XYZ file of C-alpha atoms in Angstrom:
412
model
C -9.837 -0.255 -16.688
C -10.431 -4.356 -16.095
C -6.811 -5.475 -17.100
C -6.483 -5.453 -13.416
C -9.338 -7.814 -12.450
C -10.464 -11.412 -12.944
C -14.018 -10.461 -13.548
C -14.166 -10.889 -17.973
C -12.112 -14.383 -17.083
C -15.930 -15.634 -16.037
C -16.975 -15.868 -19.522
C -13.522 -17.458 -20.837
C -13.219 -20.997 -21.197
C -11.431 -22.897 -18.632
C -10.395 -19.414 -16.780
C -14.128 -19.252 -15.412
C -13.416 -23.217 -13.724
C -12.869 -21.170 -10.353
C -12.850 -17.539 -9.815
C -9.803 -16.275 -8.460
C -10.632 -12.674 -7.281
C -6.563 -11.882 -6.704
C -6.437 -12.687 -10.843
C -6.170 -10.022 -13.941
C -7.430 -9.647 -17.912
C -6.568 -13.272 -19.608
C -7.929 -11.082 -22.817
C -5.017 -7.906 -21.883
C -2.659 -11.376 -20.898
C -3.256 -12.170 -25.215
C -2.441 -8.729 -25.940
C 0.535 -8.039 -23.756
C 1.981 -11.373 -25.580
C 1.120 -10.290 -29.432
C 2.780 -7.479 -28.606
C 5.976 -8.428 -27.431
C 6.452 -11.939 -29.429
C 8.065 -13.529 -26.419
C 9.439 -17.037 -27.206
C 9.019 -18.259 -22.582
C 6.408 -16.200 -20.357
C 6.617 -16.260 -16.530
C 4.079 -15.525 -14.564
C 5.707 -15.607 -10.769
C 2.634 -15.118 -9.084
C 0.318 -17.320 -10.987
C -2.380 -17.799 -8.477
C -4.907 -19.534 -10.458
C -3.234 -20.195 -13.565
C -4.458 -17.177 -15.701
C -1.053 -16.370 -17.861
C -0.248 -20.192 -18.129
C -3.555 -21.248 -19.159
C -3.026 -18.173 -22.068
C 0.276 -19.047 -22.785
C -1.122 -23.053 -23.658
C -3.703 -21.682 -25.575
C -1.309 -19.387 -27.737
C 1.203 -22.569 -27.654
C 3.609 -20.610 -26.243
C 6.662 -22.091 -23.375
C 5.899 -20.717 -19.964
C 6.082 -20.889 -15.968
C 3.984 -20.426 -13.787
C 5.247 -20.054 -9.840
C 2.720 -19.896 -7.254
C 3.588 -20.592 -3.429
C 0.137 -21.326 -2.380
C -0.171 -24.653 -1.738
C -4.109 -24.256 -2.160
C -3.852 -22.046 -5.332
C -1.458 -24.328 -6.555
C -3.196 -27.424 -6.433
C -5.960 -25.211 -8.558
C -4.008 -24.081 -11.258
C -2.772 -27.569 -11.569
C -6.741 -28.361 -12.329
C -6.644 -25.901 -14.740
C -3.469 -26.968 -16.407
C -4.757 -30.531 -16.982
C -7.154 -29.327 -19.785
C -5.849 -31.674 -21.855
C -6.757 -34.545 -20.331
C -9.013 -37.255 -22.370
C -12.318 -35.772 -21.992
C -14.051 -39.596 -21.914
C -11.586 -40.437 -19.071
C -13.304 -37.223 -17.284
C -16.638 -37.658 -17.694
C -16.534 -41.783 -16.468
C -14.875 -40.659 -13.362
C -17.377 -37.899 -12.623
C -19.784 -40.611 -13.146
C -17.935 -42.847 -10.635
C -17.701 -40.697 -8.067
C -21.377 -39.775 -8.379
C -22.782 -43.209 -8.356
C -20.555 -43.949 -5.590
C -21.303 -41.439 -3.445
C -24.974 -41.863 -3.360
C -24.115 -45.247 -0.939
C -22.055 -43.588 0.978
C -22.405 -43.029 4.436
C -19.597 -40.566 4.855
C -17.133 -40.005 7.873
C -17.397 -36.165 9.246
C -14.372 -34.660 10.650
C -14.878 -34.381 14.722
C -15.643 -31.779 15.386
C -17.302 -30.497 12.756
C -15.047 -26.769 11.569
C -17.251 -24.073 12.622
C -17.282 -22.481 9.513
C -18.933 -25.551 7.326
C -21.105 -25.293 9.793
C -22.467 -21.454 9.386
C -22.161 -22.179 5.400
C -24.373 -24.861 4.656
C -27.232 -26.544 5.310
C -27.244 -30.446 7.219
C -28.537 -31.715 4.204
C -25.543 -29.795 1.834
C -23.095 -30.892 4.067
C -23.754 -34.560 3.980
C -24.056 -34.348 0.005
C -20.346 -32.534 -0.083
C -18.705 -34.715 2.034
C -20.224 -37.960 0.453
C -18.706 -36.451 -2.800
C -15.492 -35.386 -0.871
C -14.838 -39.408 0.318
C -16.222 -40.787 -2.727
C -13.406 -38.658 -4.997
C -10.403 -39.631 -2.378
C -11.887 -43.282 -2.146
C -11.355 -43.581 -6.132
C -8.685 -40.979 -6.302
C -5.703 -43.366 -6.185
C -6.786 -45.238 -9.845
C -6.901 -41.657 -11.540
C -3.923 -40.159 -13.162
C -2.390 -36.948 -11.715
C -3.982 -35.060 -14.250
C -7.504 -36.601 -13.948
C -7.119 -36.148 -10.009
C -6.183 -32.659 -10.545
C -9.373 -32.271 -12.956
C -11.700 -34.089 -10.085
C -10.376 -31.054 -7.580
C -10.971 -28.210 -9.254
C -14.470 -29.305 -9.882
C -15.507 -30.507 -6.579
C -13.660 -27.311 -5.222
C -15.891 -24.730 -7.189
C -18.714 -26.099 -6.417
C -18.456 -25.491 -2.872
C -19.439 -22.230 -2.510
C -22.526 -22.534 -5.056
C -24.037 -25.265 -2.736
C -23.590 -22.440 0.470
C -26.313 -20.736 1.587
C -23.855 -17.906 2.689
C -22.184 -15.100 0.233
C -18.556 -14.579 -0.772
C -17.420 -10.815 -0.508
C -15.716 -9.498 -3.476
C -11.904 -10.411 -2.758
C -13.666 -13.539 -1.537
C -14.170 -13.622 1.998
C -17.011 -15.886 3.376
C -19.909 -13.675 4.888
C -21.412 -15.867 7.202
C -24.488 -13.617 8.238
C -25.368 -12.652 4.457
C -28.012 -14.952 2.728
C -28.490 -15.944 -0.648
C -31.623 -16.139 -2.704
C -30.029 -18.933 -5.511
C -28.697 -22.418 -3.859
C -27.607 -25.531 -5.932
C -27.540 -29.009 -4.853
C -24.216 -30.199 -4.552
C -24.716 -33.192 -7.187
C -26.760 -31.179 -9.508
C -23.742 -28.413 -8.977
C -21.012 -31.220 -9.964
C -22.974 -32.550 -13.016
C -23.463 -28.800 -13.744
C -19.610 -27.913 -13.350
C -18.279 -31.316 -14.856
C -20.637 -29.955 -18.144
C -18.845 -26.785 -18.257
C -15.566 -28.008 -17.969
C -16.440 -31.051 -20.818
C -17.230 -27.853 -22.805
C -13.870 -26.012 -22.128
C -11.971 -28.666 -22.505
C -13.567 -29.974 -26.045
C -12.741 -26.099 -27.270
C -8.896 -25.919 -26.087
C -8.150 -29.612 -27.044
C -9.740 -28.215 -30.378
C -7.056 -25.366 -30.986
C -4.874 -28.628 -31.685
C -2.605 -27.598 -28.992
C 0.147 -29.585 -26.442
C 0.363 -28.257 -23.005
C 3.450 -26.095 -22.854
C 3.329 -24.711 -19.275
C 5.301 -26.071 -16.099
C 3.956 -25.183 -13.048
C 6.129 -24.121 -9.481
C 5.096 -24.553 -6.502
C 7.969 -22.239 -4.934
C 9.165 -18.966 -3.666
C 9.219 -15.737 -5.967
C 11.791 -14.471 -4.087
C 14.157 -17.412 -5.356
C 12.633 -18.494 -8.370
C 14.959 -21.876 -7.553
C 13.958 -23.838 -10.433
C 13.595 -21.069 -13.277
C 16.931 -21.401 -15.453
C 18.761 -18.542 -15.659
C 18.371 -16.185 -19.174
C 15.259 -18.091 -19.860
C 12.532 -15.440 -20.235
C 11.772 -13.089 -22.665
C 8.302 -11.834 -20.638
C 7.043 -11.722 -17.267
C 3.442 -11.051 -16.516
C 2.044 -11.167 -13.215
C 0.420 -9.321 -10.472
C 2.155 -9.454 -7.038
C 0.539 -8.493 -3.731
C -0.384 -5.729 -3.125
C 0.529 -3.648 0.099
C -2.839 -3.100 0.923
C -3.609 -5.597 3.849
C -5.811 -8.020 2.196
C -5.279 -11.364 3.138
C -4.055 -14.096 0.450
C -3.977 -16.937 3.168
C -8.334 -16.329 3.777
C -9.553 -16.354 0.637
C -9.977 -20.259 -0.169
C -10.505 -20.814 4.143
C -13.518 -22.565 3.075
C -12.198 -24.339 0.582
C -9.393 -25.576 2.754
C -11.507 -26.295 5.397
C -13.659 -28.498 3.467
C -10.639 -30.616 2.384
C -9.625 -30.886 5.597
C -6.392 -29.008 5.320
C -7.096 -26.238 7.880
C -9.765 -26.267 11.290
C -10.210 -22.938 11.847
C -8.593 -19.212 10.843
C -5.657 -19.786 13.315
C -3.999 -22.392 11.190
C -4.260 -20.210 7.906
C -0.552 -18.868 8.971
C 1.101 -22.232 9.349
C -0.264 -23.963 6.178
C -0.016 -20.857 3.661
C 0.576 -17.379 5.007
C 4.165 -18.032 6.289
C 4.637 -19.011 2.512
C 3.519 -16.157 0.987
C 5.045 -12.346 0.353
C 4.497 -10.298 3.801
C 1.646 -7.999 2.525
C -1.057 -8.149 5.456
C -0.543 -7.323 8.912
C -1.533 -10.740 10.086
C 1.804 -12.203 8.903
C 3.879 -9.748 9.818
C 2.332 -10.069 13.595
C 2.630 -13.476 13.985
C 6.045 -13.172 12.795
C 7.231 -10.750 15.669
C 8.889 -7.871 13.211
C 10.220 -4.826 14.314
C 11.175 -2.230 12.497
C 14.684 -2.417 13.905
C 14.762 -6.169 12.822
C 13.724 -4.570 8.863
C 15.025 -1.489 7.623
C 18.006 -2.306 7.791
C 17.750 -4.888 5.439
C 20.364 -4.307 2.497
C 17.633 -4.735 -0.229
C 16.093 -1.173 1.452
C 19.465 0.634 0.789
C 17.399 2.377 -2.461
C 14.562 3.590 -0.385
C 15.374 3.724 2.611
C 15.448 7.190 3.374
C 11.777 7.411 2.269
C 10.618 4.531 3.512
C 11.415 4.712 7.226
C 10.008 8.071 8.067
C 6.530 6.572 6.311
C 6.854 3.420 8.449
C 7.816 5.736 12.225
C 4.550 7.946 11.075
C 2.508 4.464 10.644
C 3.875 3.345 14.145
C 3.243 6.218 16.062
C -0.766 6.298 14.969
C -0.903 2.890 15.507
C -1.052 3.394 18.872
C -4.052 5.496 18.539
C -6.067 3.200 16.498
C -8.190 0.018 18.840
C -7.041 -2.300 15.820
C -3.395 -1.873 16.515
C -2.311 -3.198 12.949
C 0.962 -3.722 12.409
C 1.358 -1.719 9.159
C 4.850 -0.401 9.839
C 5.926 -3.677 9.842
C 4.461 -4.520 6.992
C 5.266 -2.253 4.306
C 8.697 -2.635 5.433
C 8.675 -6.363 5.119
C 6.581 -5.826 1.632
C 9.047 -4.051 -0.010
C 12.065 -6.274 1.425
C 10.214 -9.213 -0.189
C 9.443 -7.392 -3.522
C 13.276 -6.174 -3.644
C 13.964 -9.936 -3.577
C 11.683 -10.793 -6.308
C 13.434 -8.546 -8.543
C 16.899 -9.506 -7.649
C 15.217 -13.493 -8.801
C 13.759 -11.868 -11.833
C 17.095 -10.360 -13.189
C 18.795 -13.604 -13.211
C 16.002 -15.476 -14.886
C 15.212 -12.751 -17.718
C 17.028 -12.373 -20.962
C 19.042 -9.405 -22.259
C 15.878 -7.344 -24.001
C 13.138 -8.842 -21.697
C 10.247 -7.060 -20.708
C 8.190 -7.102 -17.400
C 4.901 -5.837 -16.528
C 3.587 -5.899 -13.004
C -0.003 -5.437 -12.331
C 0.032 -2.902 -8.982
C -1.716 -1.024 -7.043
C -0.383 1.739 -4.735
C -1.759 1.774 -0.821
C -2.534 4.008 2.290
C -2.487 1.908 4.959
C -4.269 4.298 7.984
C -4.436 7.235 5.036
C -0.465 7.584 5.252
C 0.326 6.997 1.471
C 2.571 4.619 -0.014
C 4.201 5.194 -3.386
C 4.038 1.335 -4.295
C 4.859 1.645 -8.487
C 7.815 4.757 -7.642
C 9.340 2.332 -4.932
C 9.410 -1.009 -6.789
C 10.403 0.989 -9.535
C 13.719 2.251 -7.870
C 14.139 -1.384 -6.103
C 13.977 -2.847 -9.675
C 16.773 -0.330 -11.170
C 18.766 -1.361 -8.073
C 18.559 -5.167 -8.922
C 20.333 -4.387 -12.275
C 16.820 -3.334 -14.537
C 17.393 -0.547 -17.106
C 14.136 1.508 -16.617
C 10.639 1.639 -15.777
C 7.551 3.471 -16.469
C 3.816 3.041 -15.519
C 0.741 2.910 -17.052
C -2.329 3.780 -15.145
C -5.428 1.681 -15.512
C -7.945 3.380 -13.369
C -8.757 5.660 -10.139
C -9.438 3.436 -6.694
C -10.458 4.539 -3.190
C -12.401 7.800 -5.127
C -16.173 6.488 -3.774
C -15.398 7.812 -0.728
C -18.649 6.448 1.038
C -18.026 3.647 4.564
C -14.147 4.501 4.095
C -11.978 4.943 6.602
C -9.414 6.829 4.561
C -10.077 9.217 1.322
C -6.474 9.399 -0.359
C -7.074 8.813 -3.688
C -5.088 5.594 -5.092
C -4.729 4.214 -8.187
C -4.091 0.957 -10.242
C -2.213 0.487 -13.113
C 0.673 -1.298 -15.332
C 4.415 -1.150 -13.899
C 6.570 -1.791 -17.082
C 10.058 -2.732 -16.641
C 12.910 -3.061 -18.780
C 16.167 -5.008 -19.300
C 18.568 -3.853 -22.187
């Protein structure tokens, strides 16, 4: 029941760096591999790095493709676990001993949201650590930068006062009891990751995985008949959205102001599962279903997406989910099409999914992909459920039940 979630990666060494909530089982990753033998994984949605950090530890080729340029730059800090663990520690050092002089430059005016997450006192600490890091920065290797990111970055939301909703939303208005100084926080997280690192650099290992930043749907620089497995966990149609869930983070580094910029710097990027993106994108449905990559599901699809339309207009949030599962599934059929040129004859793929019911009109996510996969020149499919979602029925405003589960596909 928790292949589909990143909660056991907490207690796993470098997986629990940053927690990722849109992440799955690195244990079930270890399994899925000893079971198939594969000689190249590919993970192409590899958010925070959990398949390539596996695949390293196994010493096993992969990829990793990830089109979040935030997400990215994370599993890239993951991915540098083999960097000399003195070098590490002396730069940690550095940029602590640095920033204690620092009287640090804030960003005018001040992002709203750093404001309703931390205290004056927090905030001056973070962004003396923040200058300090890009002040030395430019003497560090790539890797050791890389590092230096990922550990400032998760420490950012231990030194908030505010809490972090499970798929990682800030809550601005909820307290917590447990706060931690931002430089006892980075001496805190630098130990950890010293830790993690000693163990993995321990296995005797060479970093084997190259990371993407790029588009699923193209999988440009993947060479074709290159992979034997692909594990990964796309979107899911279910409106949550991928572009909010490091805001604060990006914020913080400066790379966003407020929500409104989310779509420019990462959404447009992404696969077209929320109807944020599909808004600011003006869809139609005439503009979408007749998209030739629909020609397998069509005829089920558009009656689903007219009946989401029409209540739309009797619902005060007015989401655009018509346009969205259209869009979803458009995007999806893509990613297939990419992942038949890239996989070998006798490859296997296993997509971590979750069916949806956007305004409690339900979508058969695993049946459609399934029949856009066949039509993209797969051999078969099957699926595996994990567990039951949507059945504790309490503060929601649908109750069809949905479900999670294991979308095997094969190629002969």
């Amino acid at each position: 029941q928790r292949t589909g979630t990143f909660t056991d990666n907490m207690k796993l060494p470098i997986h629990r760096w940053f927690r990722y909530s849109a992440g799955f089982s690195a244990d079930w990753v270890e399994r899925a591999i000893a079971e198939v033998n594969p000689q190249t994984l590919l993970d192409p949605f590899a958010g925070s790095g959990t398949v390539s950090v596996v695949a390293d530890k196994l010493g096993i080729n992969s990829y990793g493709v990830e089109a979040h340029p935030f997400v990215y730059r994370l599993a890239q800090g993951k991915l540098a676990w083999n960097t000399p663990i003195p070098d590490f520690l002396a730069a940690i050092r550095d940029i602590q001993q640095v920033a204690i002089d620092l009287h640090p430059q804030f960003p005018k005016p001040i992002p709203a949201l750093l404001s309703k997450c931390y205290t004056d006192a927090a905030l001056l600490d973070l962004f003396k650590i923040q200058q300090a890091y890009l002040q030395l920065a430019p003497h560090y290797s790539e890797n050791l930068q890389s590092l230096i990111f990922m550990a400032i970055s998760a420490i950012l939301r231990v030194s908030s006062y505010v809490g972090t909703a499970q798929w990682q939303y800030v809550l601005p208005n909820k307290r917590k009891a447990k706060i931690h100084h931002p430089f006892d926080a980075l001496s805190h997280q630098a130990a950890l990751m010293e830790t993690d690192m000693r163990l993995m650099q321990s296995l005797g290992r060479s970093p084997r995985s190259i990371l993407l930043q790029e588009d699923a749907r193209t999988l440009q620089n993947i060479p074709d008949n290159s992979i034997d497995l692909v594990i990964t966990s796309p979107p899911y149609a279910n409106n949550y959205d991928y572009a909010d869930a490091t805001r604060l983070e990006m914020t913080f580094w400066g790379e966003v102001q407020s929500w409104s910029d989310l779509h420019e710097a990462v959404r447009k990027f992404l696969i077209r599962s929320n109807s944020q993106h599909v808004s600011k994108e003006r869809l139609t449905l005439e503009m979408l279903i007749p998209d030739p990559v629909l020609n397998p599901i069509r005829d089920e699809l558009f009656p689903i997406c007219q009946e989401l339309e029409q209540i739309r207009t009797t619902k005060s949030g007015n989401k655009a989910y018509h346009t969205m599962i259209a869009a979803y599934f458009i995007d999806m059929g893509k990613v297939f099409h990419a992942l038949h040129r890239v996989t070998r004859s006798g490859g296997k793929i296993c997509l971590i999914i979750g069916d949806s019911a956007p305004y409690g009109v339900y979508v058969p996510v695993e049946q459609w992909l399934g029949k856009l996969a066949l039509a993209a020149g797969f051999d078969g499919w099957y699926f595996e459920e994990i567990r039951k979602r949507n059945v504790k029925w309490k503060n929601r405003k649908h109750r069809v039940p949905l479900h999670e589960g294991k979308l095997w596909i094969n190629r002969s």
